[in-house]
């Protein structure tokens, strides 16, 4: 579960903190797939999901931003193309 605490053996010694010498977990201490799924579900329960209205607003804002950026890049591309054709003919 996501709220489990660590053993003392998993905690680095106080003298080693901040030196980048953290202990690696041994292969026998891997998380099982079932525990992983339980942890993922527990974390997803903490998420504050947007309402339908917020979702529509965020999606619209993202699409408008993408369309504006496409227009800007297309304008630069067209201008550079015309400039290159004018110079190299």
PDB file of C-alpha atoms in Angstrom:
ATOM      1  CA  UNK A   1       0.000   0.000   0.000  1.00  0.00           C
ATOM      2  CA  UNK A   2       1.147   3.551  -0.651  1.00  0.00           C
ATOM      3  CA  UNK A   3       1.133   4.445   3.053  1.00  0.00           C
ATOM      4  CA  UNK A   4       3.543   1.727   4.142  1.00  0.00           C
ATOM      5  CA  UNK A   5       6.637   2.834   6.000  1.00  0.00           C
ATOM      6  CA  UNK A   6      10.185   1.776   5.249  1.00  0.00           C
ATOM      7  CA  UNK A   7      12.343  -0.563   7.274  1.00  0.00           C
ATOM      8  CA  UNK A   8      15.378   0.876   9.006  1.00  0.00           C
ATOM      9  CA  UNK A   9      17.556  -1.110   6.600  1.00  0.00           C
ATOM     10  CA  UNK A  10      16.101   0.848   3.650  1.00  0.00           C
ATOM     11  CA  UNK A  11      17.011   4.186   5.232  1.00  0.00           C
ATOM     12  CA  UNK A  12      20.492   5.535   4.464  1.00  0.00           C
ATOM     13  CA  UNK A  13      22.802   6.186   7.362  1.00  0.00           C
ATOM     14  CA  UNK A  14      22.815   9.781   8.615  1.00  0.00           C
ATOM     15  CA  UNK A  15      26.479  10.183   7.666  1.00  0.00           C
ATOM     16  CA  UNK A  16      25.762   9.124   4.039  1.00  0.00           C
ATOM     17  CA  UNK A  17      22.842  11.481   3.457  1.00  0.00           C
ATOM     18  CA  UNK A  18      23.362  13.891   0.596  1.00  0.00           C
ATOM     19  CA  UNK A  19      26.423  12.104  -0.772  1.00  0.00           C
ATOM     20  CA  UNK A  20      24.582  10.171  -3.501  1.00  0.00           C
ATOM     21  CA  UNK A  21      25.523   6.808  -2.017  1.00  0.00           C
ATOM     22  CA  UNK A  22      21.994   5.468  -1.611  1.00  0.00           C
ATOM     23  CA  UNK A  23      21.596   1.732  -1.286  1.00  0.00           C
ATOM     24  CA  UNK A  24      20.239  -0.160  -4.243  1.00  0.00           C
ATOM     25  CA  UNK A  25      17.418  -2.564  -3.621  1.00  0.00           C
ATOM     26  CA  UNK A  26      18.321  -6.167  -4.086  1.00  0.00           C
ATOM     27  CA  UNK A  27      16.453  -8.064  -6.839  1.00  0.00           C
ATOM     28  CA  UNK A  28      14.612 -10.113  -4.209  1.00  0.00           C
ATOM     29  CA  UNK A  29      12.934  -6.937  -2.856  1.00  0.00           C
ATOM     30  CA  UNK A  30      11.072  -6.084  -6.060  1.00  0.00           C
ATOM     31  CA  UNK A  31       7.488  -4.920  -5.909  1.00  0.00           C
ATOM     32  CA  UNK A  32       5.027  -7.575  -6.987  1.00  0.00           C
ATOM     33  CA  UNK A  33       2.635  -6.702  -9.838  1.00  0.00           C
ATOM     34  CA  UNK A  34      -0.363  -6.970  -7.484  1.00  0.00           C
ATOM     35  CA  UNK A  35       1.228  -4.531  -5.002  1.00  0.00           C
ATOM     36  CA  UNK A  36       2.098  -2.172  -7.851  1.00  0.00           C
ATOM     37  CA  UNK A  37      -1.519  -2.146  -9.070  1.00  0.00           C
ATOM     38  CA  UNK A  38      -2.795  -1.518  -5.524  1.00  0.00           C
ATOM     39  CA  UNK A  39      -0.365   1.395  -5.164  1.00  0.00           C
ATOM     40  CA  UNK A  40      -1.428   2.866  -8.498  1.00  0.00           C
ATOM     41  CA  UNK A  41      -5.101   2.652  -7.529  1.00  0.00           C
ATOM     42  CA  UNK A  42      -4.349   4.262  -4.156  1.00  0.00           C
ATOM     43  CA  UNK A  43      -2.535   7.148  -5.877  1.00  0.00           C
ATOM     44  CA  UNK A  44      -5.335   7.623  -8.422  1.00  0.00           C
ATOM     45  CA  UNK A  45      -7.831   7.965  -5.564  1.00  0.00           C
ATOM     46  CA  UNK A  46      -5.843  11.015  -4.385  1.00  0.00           C
ATOM     47  CA  UNK A  47      -6.208  12.773  -7.747  1.00  0.00           C
ATOM     48  CA  UNK A  48      -8.675  15.653  -7.924  1.00  0.00           C
ATOM     49  CA  UNK A  49     -10.439  14.961 -11.204  1.00  0.00           C
ATOM     50  CA  UNK A  50     -11.721  17.955 -13.207  1.00  0.00           C
ATOM     51  CA  UNK A  51     -15.431  18.463 -13.769  1.00  0.00           C
ATOM     52  CA  UNK A  52     -16.820  18.167 -17.295  1.00  0.00           C
ATOM     53  CA  UNK A  53     -16.945  21.962 -17.596  1.00  0.00           C
ATOM     54  CA  UNK A  54     -13.303  22.332 -16.512  1.00  0.00           C
ATOM     55  CA  UNK A  55     -12.273  19.571 -18.903  1.00  0.00           C
ATOM     56  CA  UNK A  56     -14.004  21.290 -21.837  1.00  0.00           C
ATOM     57  CA  UNK A  57     -12.398  24.610 -20.869  1.00  0.00           C
ATOM     58  CA  UNK A  58      -8.891  23.119 -20.596  1.00  0.00           C
ATOM     59  CA  UNK A  59      -9.280  21.184 -23.855  1.00  0.00           C
ATOM     60  CA  UNK A  60     -10.494  24.279 -25.702  1.00  0.00           C
ATOM     61  CA  UNK A  61      -7.624  26.361 -24.355  1.00  0.00           C
ATOM     62  CA  UNK A  62      -5.097  23.707 -25.401  1.00  0.00           C
ATOM     63  CA  UNK A  63      -6.552  23.420 -28.910  1.00  0.00           C
ATOM     64  CA  UNK A  64      -6.602  27.205 -29.380  1.00  0.00           C
ATOM     65  CA  UNK A  65      -2.973  27.411 -28.227  1.00  0.00           C
ATOM     66  CA  UNK A  66      -1.938  24.658 -30.665  1.00  0.00           C
ATOM     67  CA  UNK A  67      -3.774  26.353 -33.544  1.00  0.00           C
ATOM     68  CA  UNK A  68      -2.114  29.703 -32.769  1.00  0.00           C
ATOM     69  CA  UNK A  69       1.324  28.046 -32.672  1.00  0.00           C
ATOM     70  CA  UNK A  70       0.634  26.259 -35.977  1.00  0.00           C
ATOM     71  CA  UNK A  71      -0.322  29.600 -37.536  1.00  0.00           C
ATOM     72  CA  UNK A  72       2.850  31.287 -36.235  1.00  0.00           C
ATOM     73  CA  UNK A  73       5.157  28.497 -37.440  1.00  0.00           C
ATOM     74  CA  UNK A  74       3.374  28.339 -40.792  1.00  0.00           C
ATOM     75  CA  UNK A  75       3.773  32.107 -41.196  1.00  0.00           C
ATOM     76  CA  UNK A  76       7.502  31.915 -40.453  1.00  0.00           C
ATOM     77  CA  UNK A  77       7.867  28.992 -42.838  1.00  0.00           C
ATOM     78  CA  UNK A  78       6.039  30.822 -45.624  1.00  0.00           C
ATOM     79  CA  UNK A  79       8.082  33.982 -45.069  1.00  0.00           C
ATOM     80  CA  UNK A  80      11.391  32.103 -45.069  1.00  0.00           C
ATOM     81  CA  UNK A  81      10.368  30.192 -48.189  1.00  0.00           C
ATOM     82  CA  UNK A  82       9.556  33.419 -50.048  1.00  0.00           C
ATOM     83  CA  UNK A  83      12.837  34.960 -48.844  1.00  0.00           C
ATOM     84  CA  UNK A  84      14.911  31.984 -50.001  1.00  0.00           C
ATOM     85  CA  UNK A  85      13.166  31.964 -53.401  1.00  0.00           C
ATOM     86  CA  UNK A  86      13.770  35.724 -53.734  1.00  0.00           C
ATOM     87  CA  UNK A  87      17.487  35.345 -52.965  1.00  0.00           C
ATOM     88  CA  UNK A  88      18.272  32.090 -54.801  1.00  0.00           C
ATOM     89  CA  UNK A  89      15.510  32.352 -57.354  1.00  0.00           C
TER      90      UNK A  89
END
